Amino acid sequence: MWGNERALPALLLVALILVVTLFAPFSPLVERSPDERKTVKDVRFVQPADDGVRLWPYTSRGRTFERATLPINAVVMTDATTTYQLLSTTPGGGQRLYWNTTEKTWQPSRTAQANVTINETGVYWAESTGSERYTFTMSNRSSQWRDATYQLHHGTYFGSRHHLRLYAGGSRDRPWTAIQAHHEHWDWFRLRHDVNSLSRSQHYLERDFRGIGLVTELSRERWANGGAIDADGWVTVIELEDRVTRGPQYDADRSETPSADSRARSTRADSQTQSEHTHTAPRVAAYGLAFSLVGLAFAGYVESVVEEGREYAAESREYVRRLRESPLSLNHVALFASTALIPLLVRVGGIAAEQAFPFTSPKVVGAPFYALLAVGLPAVAVLFGRHLTATDGFTVAILGFGTGIMLDYSYLGLTVIPYGALVQRAVLLVGLGLLAAGGTRWATEPIPRHRYHTVGLALWVWALVWPLLG
């Protein structure tokens, strides 16, 4: 055995060291948000356009400045509906926009009346859901809290994605759209999206608008609203051509035709090579010889088993006994493999289910996968850990689960992790290890073993419930 139950308290210290080692690459950059408490008098406002309308360059979890979260990092000098259309219309096929004089709105079309070619970058922005966030605008006449007019994303809900919140602002004659763009991933253990980067999505949005072909100027202005994660306080400002910002007042002579690249996509013919059959006969002969040798060996083995049945049965029983007492058994492998693979299976399965049922609520799609994570991991820890000593069960469980966490983050391509997630994972590691230690069948100290089980379950449940309570 790797040790006895009395060595388990020392392994708790080793587990803490292991947790720090596993998550050390993620520690330099954790999620941050503005922590200065602001009021209307001391909040710094910006003026995106010369229209007298000022904007508070942050978003908030509620209609209050004290709950400030992520900063605004882009503004498009047109109304929110046009911005939404430019980003969300399906790419390809020469799709274009035209101004519907009856509906007074932009609409997609392939007809000759369409005057604006859109979204030729190949980026599929889709309508999205997310927690409500607010921003604040004010002018000499009025002031108000605004919720997001539109939400868009590129990526997957249960994986990682670029997420945009569009806020309508400005005056009637000079509308603009403030955008909060960030990259985030879904945390299955905390049932929420964690933001990884703002600058990454800001660059992504800039690249997308450059590909549209309607931008007259793309620049950055210093709004001094940095400090959250990797935001630096420089905001992207996008100016569009007059035919977009002025609706139907465009120059018909300037209407574009779709480029040859946007009308047609080159296809590549896949060439298939034929197999060489020159050496088929020698291979068949070699395989036949090998199978013959295997058959002869197997026949000899069967004969020896028949002749020495009693001796073989005794040796088999002795082998099983030694296997149970060996340092590494099938239960070690099963415990490690199950705790390592379940987090990755939940991640991949959730993304696949989301794509298979795009019109179903994420809460409905994700429920079975969360149950597998929350209940399945403790179940396999107890199931396979009960055949091991407490020390072995604890060690293998935290090694397997720690590997599973790293595989999950590697699958998402993440290099940072929020501090809250780091702490929660550490508690979950210890809780699952104690569950595996408490389920051992051959423990010599039943009372301490029972305490392992109880404490492990309490830690596991508390670590899952804690994030849900805020």
Short mmCIF file of C-alpha atoms in Angstrom, two decimals:
data_model
loop_
_atom_site.label_atom_id
_atom_site.label_comp_id
_atom_site.label_asym_id
_atom_site.label_seq_id
_atom_site.Cartn_x
_atom_site.Cartn_y
_atom_site.Cartn_z
CA MET A 1 0.00 0.00 0.00
CA TRP A 2 1.01 3.62 -0.41
CA GLY A 3 0.48 4.27 3.28
CA ASN A 4 -2.01 3.89 6.06
CA GLU A 5 -4.93 5.97 7.29
CA ARG A 6 -2.77 7.74 9.85
CA ALA A 7 -0.75 9.29 7.05
CA LEU A 8 -3.81 11.06 5.63
CA PRO A 9 -3.53 14.30 7.66
CA ALA A 10 -0.01 14.75 6.29
CA LEU A 11 -1.40 14.26 2.79
CA LEU A 12 -3.79 17.17 3.33
CA LEU A 13 -0.74 19.43 3.49
CA VAL A 14 0.66 17.78 0.38
CA ALA A 15 -2.69 18.38 -1.36
CA LEU A 16 -2.53 22.08 -0.61
CA ILE A 17 0.97 22.24 -2.07
CA LEU A 18 -0.27 20.31 -5.11
CA VAL A 19 -3.17 22.73 -5.60
CA VAL A 20 -0.80 25.70 -5.56
CA THR A 21 1.48 23.94 -8.05
CA LEU A 22 -1.37 23.03 -10.39
CA PHE A 23 -2.84 26.50 -10.50
CA ALA A 24 0.36 28.57 -10.30
CA PRO A 25 0.27 29.39 -14.05
CA PHE A 26 -3.16 30.98 -13.58
CA SER A 27 -2.37 33.13 -10.56
CA PRO A 28 -0.69 36.25 -12.09
CA LEU A 29 -3.90 37.57 -13.61
CA VAL A 30 -7.27 37.18 -11.94
CA GLU A 31 -10.61 38.84 -12.49
CA ARG A 32 -10.77 42.37 -11.18
CA SER A 33 -13.42 45.09 -11.29
CA PRO A 34 -13.52 48.76 -10.34
CA ASP A 35 -13.76 48.96 -6.56
CA GLU A 36 -14.04 52.71 -6.11
CA ARG A 37 -17.47 53.65 -4.80
CA LYS A 38 -18.91 56.36 -7.04
CA THR A 39 -21.81 58.78 -6.90
CA VAL A 40 -23.32 60.95 -9.61
CA LYS A 41 -21.23 63.91 -8.47
CA ASP A 42 -17.82 62.28 -8.73
CA VAL A 43 -18.39 59.87 -11.65
CA ARG A 44 -16.40 60.87 -14.72
CA PHE A 45 -18.54 61.09 -17.86
CA VAL A 46 -17.43 61.13 -21.49
CA GLN A 47 -19.05 62.62 -24.57
CA PRO A 48 -18.79 60.23 -27.54
CA ALA A 49 -20.17 62.82 -30.03
CA ASP A 50 -20.84 66.55 -30.17
CA ASP A 51 -24.52 66.10 -29.35
CA GLY A 52 -24.62 67.10 -25.69
CA VAL A 53 -25.23 63.52 -24.51
CA ARG A 54 -22.73 62.17 -22.01
CA LEU A 55 -22.02 58.54 -21.13
CA TRP A 56 -20.80 56.85 -17.97
CA PRO A 57 -18.09 54.60 -19.51
CA TYR A 58 -18.84 51.52 -17.42
CA THR A 59 -21.54 48.91 -17.04
CA SER A 60 -23.17 48.05 -13.73
CA ARG A 61 -24.87 45.01 -12.21
CA GLY A 62 -27.72 47.26 -11.11
CA ARG A 63 -29.02 50.78 -11.57
CA THR A 64 -26.36 52.20 -9.30
CA PHE A 65 -22.76 53.39 -9.71
CA GLU A 66 -21.65 51.37 -6.68
CA ARG A 67 -22.06 48.10 -8.59
CA ALA A 68 -19.75 49.02 -11.46
CA THR A 69 -18.27 46.06 -13.31
CA LEU A 70 -16.77 46.05 -16.83
CA PRO A 71 -15.93 49.22 -18.80
CA ILE A 72 -17.33 50.28 -22.17
CA ASN A 73 -14.56 49.64 -24.70
CA ALA A 74 -16.06 50.52 -28.11
CA VAL A 75 -18.50 52.99 -29.64
CA VAL A 76 -19.98 52.96 -33.17
CA MET A 77 -21.26 56.25 -34.56
CA THR A 78 -24.64 54.98 -35.69
CA ASP A 79 -27.80 53.65 -34.07
CA ALA A 80 -27.90 50.31 -32.25
CA THR A 81 -30.17 48.62 -34.82
CA THR A 82 -27.80 49.38 -37.69
CA THR A 83 -24.83 48.22 -35.62
CA TYR A 84 -26.68 45.02 -34.80
CA GLN A 85 -27.52 44.45 -38.48
CA LEU A 86 -23.95 45.05 -39.59
CA LEU A 87 -22.64 42.47 -37.12
CA SER A 88 -25.35 39.80 -37.11
CA THR A 89 -26.45 39.31 -40.72
CA THR A 90 -25.27 35.95 -42.02
CA PRO A 91 -22.01 36.22 -43.96
CA GLY A 92 -21.56 34.96 -47.49
CA GLY A 93 -23.70 34.99 -50.60
CA GLY A 94 -23.38 38.72 -51.26
CA GLN A 95 -25.88 39.54 -48.53
CA ARG A 96 -26.64 43.28 -48.35
CA LEU A 97 -28.76 45.83 -46.47
CA TYR A 98 -31.33 48.28 -47.75
CA TRP A 99 -33.43 50.95 -46.07
CA ASN A 100 -37.08 49.95 -45.84
CA THR A 101 -39.00 53.23 -46.16
CA THR A 102 -42.18 51.68 -44.76
CA GLU A 103 -40.63 50.08 -41.66
CA LYS A 104 -38.02 52.84 -41.28
CA THR A 105 -35.30 50.30 -40.62
CA TRP A 106 -32.44 48.48 -42.29
CA GLN A 107 -33.29 45.04 -43.65
CA PRO A 108 -31.18 42.33 -45.29
CA SER A 109 -31.74 41.67 -48.98
CA ARG A 110 -30.11 40.22 -52.06
CA THR A 111 -32.01 42.47 -54.45
CA ALA A 112 -30.62 45.30 -56.56
CA GLN A 113 -32.13 47.90 -54.21
CA ALA A 114 -29.73 46.89 -51.48
CA ASN A 115 -26.95 49.43 -51.14
CA VAL A 116 -24.74 48.28 -48.29
CA THR A 117 -22.59 45.16 -48.44
CA ILE A 118 -22.27 43.66 -44.97
CA ASN A 119 -20.27 41.22 -42.93
CA GLU A 120 -17.84 39.69 -45.39
CA THR A 121 -15.41 38.74 -42.62
CA GLY A 122 -16.80 35.25 -42.03
CA VAL A 123 -17.60 35.97 -38.36
CA TYR A 124 -20.98 34.63 -37.28
CA TRP A 125 -22.32 36.93 -34.58
CA ALA A 126 -25.52 35.45 -33.18
CA GLU A 127 -28.14 36.67 -30.73
CA SER A 128 -27.14 35.86 -27.19
CA THR A 129 -28.38 35.75 -23.63
CA GLY A 130 -26.59 36.95 -20.54
CA SER A 131 -27.08 38.69 -17.22
CA GLU A 132 -28.52 42.18 -17.48
CA ARG A 133 -26.00 45.01 -17.22
CA TYR A 134 -26.75 48.75 -17.23
CA THR A 135 -25.02 51.96 -18.22
CA PHE A 136 -25.94 55.60 -17.61
CA THR A 137 -26.43 58.52 -20.02
CA MET A 138 -27.30 62.11 -19.27
CA SER A 139 -27.88 65.39 -21.10
CA ASN A 140 -29.11 68.86 -20.19
CA ARG A 141 -32.67 67.61 -20.56
CA SER A 142 -32.70 64.15 -18.99
CA SER A 143 -30.71 61.27 -17.58
CA GLN A 144 -31.44 57.56 -17.43
CA TRP A 145 -30.12 54.08 -16.78
CA ARG A 146 -30.07 51.99 -19.97
CA ASP A 147 -30.06 48.23 -20.29
CA ALA A 148 -28.53 46.48 -23.28
CA THR A 149 -30.51 46.98 -26.49
CA TYR A 150 -28.94 43.87 -28.04
CA GLN A 151 -26.62 41.06 -26.96
CA LEU A 152 -24.49 39.16 -29.47
CA HIS A 153 -21.89 36.44 -29.18
CA HIS A 154 -19.43 34.51 -31.33
CA GLY A 155 -18.57 31.12 -29.88
CA THR A 156 -20.47 28.70 -27.64
CA TYR A 157 -22.45 29.32 -24.47
CA PHE A 158 -21.05 26.30 -22.61
CA GLY A 159 -17.55 26.79 -24.00
CA SER A 160 -15.84 30.12 -24.57
CA ARG A 161 -17.10 33.09 -26.58
CA HIS A 162 -16.79 36.75 -27.46
CA HIS A 163 -19.77 38.53 -25.91
CA LEU A 164 -21.08 41.97 -26.89
CA ARG A 165 -23.63 44.18 -25.16
CA LEU A 166 -24.94 47.03 -27.33
CA TYR A 167 -26.34 50.18 -25.68
CA ALA A 168 -28.31 52.74 -27.70
CA GLY A 169 -27.30 56.32 -27.01
CA GLY A 170 -26.87 59.78 -28.46
CA SER A 171 -29.42 62.21 -29.85
CA ARG A 172 -31.98 61.78 -32.59
CA ASP A 173 -29.76 63.55 -35.12
CA ARG A 174 -26.51 61.99 -33.92
CA PRO A 175 -27.11 58.45 -32.58
CA TRP A 176 -24.30 56.22 -31.41
CA THR A 177 -23.95 52.74 -29.94
CA ALA A 178 -21.80 52.02 -26.90
CA ILE A 179 -20.43 48.46 -26.79
CA GLN A 180 -19.08 46.41 -23.91
CA ALA A 181 -17.03 43.59 -25.47
CA HIS A 182 -15.37 40.80 -23.52
CA HIS A 183 -14.20 37.21 -23.86
CA GLU A 184 -15.57 34.73 -21.35
CA HIS A 185 -15.98 31.03 -20.60
CA TRP A 186 -18.64 28.97 -18.85
CA ASP A 187 -17.69 27.68 -15.42
CA TRP A 188 -19.65 24.48 -14.79
CA PHE A 189 -18.80 24.38 -11.10
CA ARG A 190 -19.97 27.95 -10.44
CA LEU A 191 -22.79 28.01 -13.04
CA ARG A 192 -21.75 31.35 -14.49
CA HIS A 193 -19.62 32.95 -17.17
CA ASP A 194 -16.20 34.16 -16.07
CA VAL A 195 -14.57 36.97 -18.03
CA ASN A 196 -11.04 36.23 -19.26
CA SER A 197 -10.20 39.29 -21.33
CA LEU A 198 -11.57 42.59 -22.58
CA SER A 199 -8.74 43.58 -24.92
CA ARG A 200 -9.01 40.31 -26.85
CA SER A 201 -12.65 40.95 -27.79
CA GLN A 202 -11.94 44.62 -28.44
CA HIS A 203 -9.31 43.67 -31.04
CA TYR A 204 -11.68 41.04 -32.44
CA LEU A 205 -14.44 43.62 -32.89
CA GLU A 206 -12.06 46.06 -34.58
CA ARG A 207 -10.97 43.40 -37.03
CA ASP A 208 -14.58 42.55 -37.83
CA PHE A 209 -15.50 46.15 -38.61
CA ARG A 210 -12.44 46.56 -40.79
CA GLY A 211 -13.69 43.63 -42.85
CA ILE A 212 -17.11 45.18 -43.40
CA GLY A 213 -15.70 47.80 -45.79
CA LEU A 214 -17.92 50.66 -44.55
CA VAL A 215 -15.60 52.20 -41.98
CA THR A 216 -14.26 55.68 -42.76
CA GLU A 217 -12.23 55.95 -39.58
CA LEU A 218 -11.28 53.54 -36.81
CA SER A 219 -9.34 55.04 -33.93
CA ARG A 220 -8.91 54.86 -30.18
CA GLU A 221 -9.65 57.54 -27.62
CA ARG A 222 -8.47 57.76 -24.04
CA TRP A 223 -11.49 57.47 -21.74
CA ALA A 224 -9.44 56.50 -18.67
CA ASN A 225 -11.82 53.70 -17.68
CA GLY A 226 -9.28 50.90 -17.42
CA GLY A 227 -8.43 48.78 -14.40
CA ALA A 228 -10.75 45.80 -14.92
CA ILE A 229 -8.84 42.66 -15.96
CA ASP A 230 -6.77 43.79 -19.00
CA ALA A 231 -8.70 46.94 -19.97
CA ASP A 232 -6.32 49.88 -20.53
CA GLY A 233 -8.79 52.77 -20.73
CA TRP A 234 -8.49 53.23 -24.51
CA VAL A 235 -11.83 52.91 -26.32
CA THR A 236 -12.34 52.00 -29.98
CA VAL A 237 -14.26 54.67 -31.93
CA ILE A 238 -15.74 53.59 -35.28
CA GLU A 239 -17.01 56.09 -37.88
CA LEU A 240 -19.13 54.70 -40.73
CA GLU A 241 -19.92 56.03 -44.19
CA ASP A 242 -22.76 58.53 -44.52
CA ARG A 243 -24.96 56.13 -46.46
CA VAL A 244 -25.10 53.94 -43.34
CA THR A 245 -25.53 56.65 -40.73
CA ARG A 246 -28.06 58.66 -42.75
CA GLY A 247 -30.42 55.85 -43.63
CA PRO A 248 -32.11 56.36 -47.03
CA GLN A 249 -30.08 59.50 -47.83
CA TYR A 250 -27.35 57.76 -49.73
CA ASP A 251 -25.86 58.28 -53.13
CA ALA A 252 -27.33 55.63 -55.41
CA ASP A 253 -24.49 56.07 -57.87
CA ARG A 254 -22.08 54.81 -55.21
CA SER A 255 -23.94 51.53 -54.67
CA GLU A 256 -21.57 48.64 -54.70
CA THR A 257 -21.87 45.28 -56.32
CA PRO A 258 -20.70 42.22 -54.55
CA SER A 259 -17.13 41.32 -55.32
CA ALA A 260 -16.27 38.16 -57.09
CA ASP A 261 -14.75 36.90 -53.87
CA SER A 262 -18.03 37.42 -51.99
CA ARG A 263 -20.17 35.84 -54.74
CA ALA A 264 -18.18 32.70 -55.21
CA ARG A 265 -16.05 30.55 -53.00
CA SER A 266 -13.40 28.36 -54.49
CA THR A 267 -13.69 24.67 -53.82
CA ARG A 268 -10.89 22.22 -53.65
CA ALA A 269 -11.21 18.82 -55.22
CA ASP A 270 -10.09 16.06 -52.94
CA SER A 271 -7.90 13.61 -54.79
CA GLN A 272 -7.91 10.02 -53.68
CA THR A 273 -4.87 7.80 -54.07
CA GLN A 274 -5.14 4.12 -54.79
CA SER A 275 -3.57 1.57 -52.51
CA GLU A 276 -0.55 -0.35 -53.67
CA HIS A 277 -1.18 -4.06 -53.94
CA THR A 278 2.31 -5.14 -54.96
CA HIS A 279 3.18 -6.74 -51.64
CA THR A 280 -0.26 -8.14 -50.80
CA ALA A 281 0.70 -11.78 -51.18
CA PRO A 282 3.80 -11.65 -48.91
CA ARG A 283 1.81 -9.80 -46.25
CA VAL A 284 -0.94 -12.43 -46.30
CA ALA A 285 1.65 -15.15 -45.90
CA ALA A 286 3.32 -13.35 -42.98
CA TYR A 287 -0.02 -12.78 -41.26
CA GLY A 288 -0.95 -16.42 -41.77
CA LEU A 289 2.30 -17.58 -40.19
CA ALA A 290 1.82 -15.27 -37.24
CA PHE A 291 -1.73 -16.46 -36.65
CA SER A 292 -0.58 -20.07 -36.88
CA LEU A 293 2.07 -19.51 -34.24
CA VAL A 294 -0.44 -17.78 -31.99
CA GLY A 295 -2.89 -20.64 -32.49
CA LEU A 296 -0.30 -23.24 -31.57
CA ALA A 297 0.71 -21.32 -28.48
CA PHE A 298 -2.91 -20.92 -27.42
CA ALA A 299 -3.58 -24.63 -27.92
CA GLY A 300 -0.60 -25.48 -25.74
CA TYR A 301 -1.81 -23.07 -23.10
CA VAL A 302 -5.30 -24.61 -23.07
CA GLU A 303 -3.80 -28.08 -22.76
CA SER A 304 -1.67 -27.05 -19.81
CA VAL A 305 -4.72 -25.52 -18.12
CA VAL A 306 -6.71 -28.71 -18.54
CA GLU A 307 -3.88 -30.82 -17.20
CA GLU A 308 -3.13 -28.62 -14.22
CA GLY A 309 -6.58 -27.34 -13.31
CA ARG A 310 -6.21 -27.40 -9.58
CA GLU A 311 -2.82 -25.75 -9.58
CA TYR A 312 -4.07 -23.04 -11.93
CA ALA A 313 -7.12 -22.30 -9.73
CA ALA A 314 -4.90 -21.95 -6.68
CA GLU A 315 -2.53 -19.65 -8.54
CA SER A 316 -5.49 -17.56 -9.73
CA ARG A 317 -6.76 -17.06 -6.21
CA GLU A 318 -3.29 -16.08 -5.08
CA TYR A 319 -3.01 -13.66 -8.01
CA VAL A 320 -6.28 -11.94 -7.08
CA ARG A 321 -5.10 -11.58 -3.50
CA ARG A 322 -1.81 -10.05 -4.60
CA LEU A 323 -3.61 -7.72 -7.03
CA ARG A 324 -5.75 -6.33 -4.22
CA GLU A 325 -2.66 -5.70 -2.14
CA SER A 326 -0.51 -4.34 -4.98
CA PRO A 327 0.42 -0.62 -5.08
CA LEU A 328 -1.43 -0.16 -8.37
CA SER A 329 -4.67 -1.97 -9.17
CA LEU A 330 -7.57 -1.57 -11.56
CA ASN A 331 -9.39 0.46 -8.90
CA HIS A 332 -6.53 2.96 -8.84
CA VAL A 333 -6.77 3.32 -12.61
CA ALA A 334 -10.58 3.53 -12.60
CA LEU A 335 -10.62 6.20 -9.88
CA PHE A 336 -7.99 8.31 -11.64
CA ALA A 337 -9.55 7.94 -15.12
CA SER A 338 -13.12 8.69 -14.03
CA THR A 339 -12.27 11.79 -11.98
CA ALA A 340 -10.01 13.07 -14.77
CA LEU A 341 -12.42 12.50 -17.69
CA ILE A 342 -15.79 13.54 -16.25
CA PRO A 343 -15.03 17.34 -16.32
CA LEU A 344 -13.91 17.11 -19.95
CA LEU A 345 -16.90 14.94 -20.93
CA VAL A 346 -19.26 17.48 -19.36
CA ARG A 347 -17.59 20.32 -21.26
CA VAL A 348 -17.65 18.60 -24.65
CA GLY A 349 -21.12 17.15 -24.12
CA GLY A 350 -22.58 20.50 -23.06
CA ILE A 351 -21.24 22.22 -26.17
CA ALA A 352 -22.53 19.43 -28.42
CA ALA A 353 -25.99 19.54 -26.81
CA GLU A 354 -26.10 23.32 -27.11
CA GLN A 355 -25.43 23.10 -30.84
CA ALA A 356 -27.89 20.24 -31.31
CA PHE A 357 -30.72 22.15 -29.57
CA PRO A 358 -30.06 25.82 -30.42
CA PHE A 359 -33.56 27.01 -29.52
CA THR A 360 -33.68 25.33 -26.11
CA SER A 361 -32.93 27.27 -22.94
CA PRO A 362 -29.33 26.78 -21.75
CA LYS A 363 -30.70 25.91 -18.29
CA VAL A 364 -32.58 22.95 -19.73
CA VAL A 365 -29.68 21.79 -21.90
CA GLY A 366 -27.12 22.06 -19.13
CA ALA A 367 -29.10 20.44 -16.29
CA PRO A 368 -28.13 16.79 -16.99
CA PHE A 369 -24.46 17.69 -17.42
CA TYR A 370 -24.35 19.61 -14.17
CA ALA A 371 -25.93 16.62 -12.42
CA LEU A 372 -23.20 14.39 -13.85
CA LEU A 373 -20.57 16.76 -12.51
CA ALA A 374 -22.09 17.45 -9.09
CA VAL A 375 -23.25 13.89 -8.34
CA GLY A 376 -21.18 11.75 -10.70
CA LEU A 377 -17.77 12.81 -9.38
CA PRO A 378 -18.54 12.02 -5.71
CA ALA A 379 -20.22 8.77 -6.78
CA VAL A 380 -17.16 7.44 -8.64
CA ALA A 381 -14.91 8.63 -5.80
CA VAL A 382 -16.85 6.50 -3.32
CA LEU A 383 -17.40 3.62 -5.77
CA PHE A 384 -13.74 3.07 -6.65
CA GLY A 385 -12.22 4.54 -3.49
CA ARG A 386 -13.90 1.95 -1.26
CA HIS A 387 -11.59 -0.73 -2.68
CA LEU A 388 -8.48 1.29 -1.73
CA THR A 389 -6.90 2.39 1.49
CA ALA A 390 -7.80 5.88 2.68
CA THR A 391 -4.37 7.22 1.73
CA ASP A 392 -4.51 5.74 -1.76
CA GLY A 393 -8.08 6.88 -2.36
CA PHE A 394 -7.32 10.45 -1.27
CA THR A 395 -4.13 10.71 -3.33
CA VAL A 396 -5.51 9.19 -6.54
CA ALA A 397 -8.74 11.23 -6.36
CA ILE A 398 -7.03 14.61 -6.08
CA LEU A 399 -4.50 13.67 -8.77
CA GLY A 400 -7.25 12.55 -11.14
CA PHE A 401 -9.58 15.46 -10.46
CA GLY A 402 -6.70 17.95 -10.66
CA THR A 403 -5.78 16.50 -14.04
CA GLY A 404 -9.41 16.79 -15.15
CA ILE A 405 -9.52 20.47 -14.21
CA MET A 406 -6.34 21.15 -16.17
CA LEU A 407 -7.67 19.23 -19.19
CA ASP A 408 -10.84 21.30 -19.10
CA TYR A 409 -8.95 24.60 -19.04
CA SER A 410 -6.57 23.39 -21.74
CA TYR A 411 -9.53 22.46 -23.96
CA LEU A 412 -10.83 26.03 -23.63
CA GLY A 413 -7.38 27.49 -24.24
CA LEU A 414 -7.46 29.54 -21.04
CA THR A 415 -4.41 31.13 -19.46
CA VAL A 416 -6.11 32.99 -16.60
CA ILE A 417 -8.63 31.96 -13.96
CA PRO A 418 -10.68 34.12 -11.59
CA TYR A 419 -9.59 34.08 -7.97
CA GLY A 420 -12.98 32.79 -6.81
CA ALA A 421 -12.74 29.80 -9.15
CA LEU A 422 -9.21 29.07 -7.91
CA VAL A 423 -10.36 28.91 -4.28
CA GLN A 424 -13.41 26.82 -5.11
CA ARG A 425 -11.40 24.27 -7.08
CA ALA A 426 -9.00 23.87 -4.15
CA VAL A 427 -11.89 23.11 -1.76
CA LEU A 428 -13.47 20.70 -4.26
CA LEU A 429 -10.16 18.85 -4.64
CA VAL A 430 -9.85 18.27 -0.91
CA GLY A 431 -13.54 17.36 -0.57
CA LEU A 432 -13.40 14.78 -3.34
CA GLY A 433 -10.19 13.33 -1.92
CA LEU A 434 -11.80 12.86 1.48
CA LEU A 435 -14.83 11.20 -0.12
CA ALA A 436 -12.55 8.70 -1.82
CA ALA A 437 -10.67 8.17 1.45
CA GLY A 438 -13.85 7.74 3.48
CA GLY A 439 -15.25 5.00 1.27
CA THR A 440 -12.50 2.47 1.86
CA ARG A 441 -13.68 -1.03 2.73
CA TRP A 442 -10.58 -2.32 4.49
CA ALA A 443 -9.78 0.65 6.71
CA THR A 444 -8.58 -0.34 10.16
CA GLU A 445 -9.93 2.79 11.84
CA PRO A 446 -13.69 3.02 11.11
CA ILE A 447 -14.35 6.16 13.18
CA PRO A 448 -11.74 8.39 11.46
CA ARG A 449 -12.86 6.88 8.14
CA HIS A 450 -16.43 7.98 8.86
CA ARG A 451 -15.20 11.49 9.60
CA TYR A 452 -13.39 11.58 6.24
CA HIS A 453 -16.62 10.72 4.49
CA THR A 454 -18.69 13.31 6.35
CA VAL A 455 -16.19 16.15 6.06
CA GLY A 456 -15.58 15.37 2.38
CA LEU A 457 -19.27 15.51 1.52
CA ALA A 458 -19.73 18.73 3.52
CA LEU A 459 -16.82 20.40 1.72
CA TRP A 460 -18.07 19.25 -1.69
CA VAL A 461 -21.63 20.51 -1.16
CA TRP A 462 -20.49 23.78 0.42
CA ALA A 463 -18.06 24.50 -2.46
CA LEU A 464 -20.85 24.01 -5.01
CA VAL A 465 -23.45 26.06 -3.13
CA TRP A 466 -21.12 28.90 -2.10
CA PRO A 467 -20.88 30.54 -5.60
CA LEU A 468 -24.65 30.36 -6.04
CA LEU A 469 -25.08 32.46 -2.91
CA GLY A 470 -22.92 35.22 -4.39
#
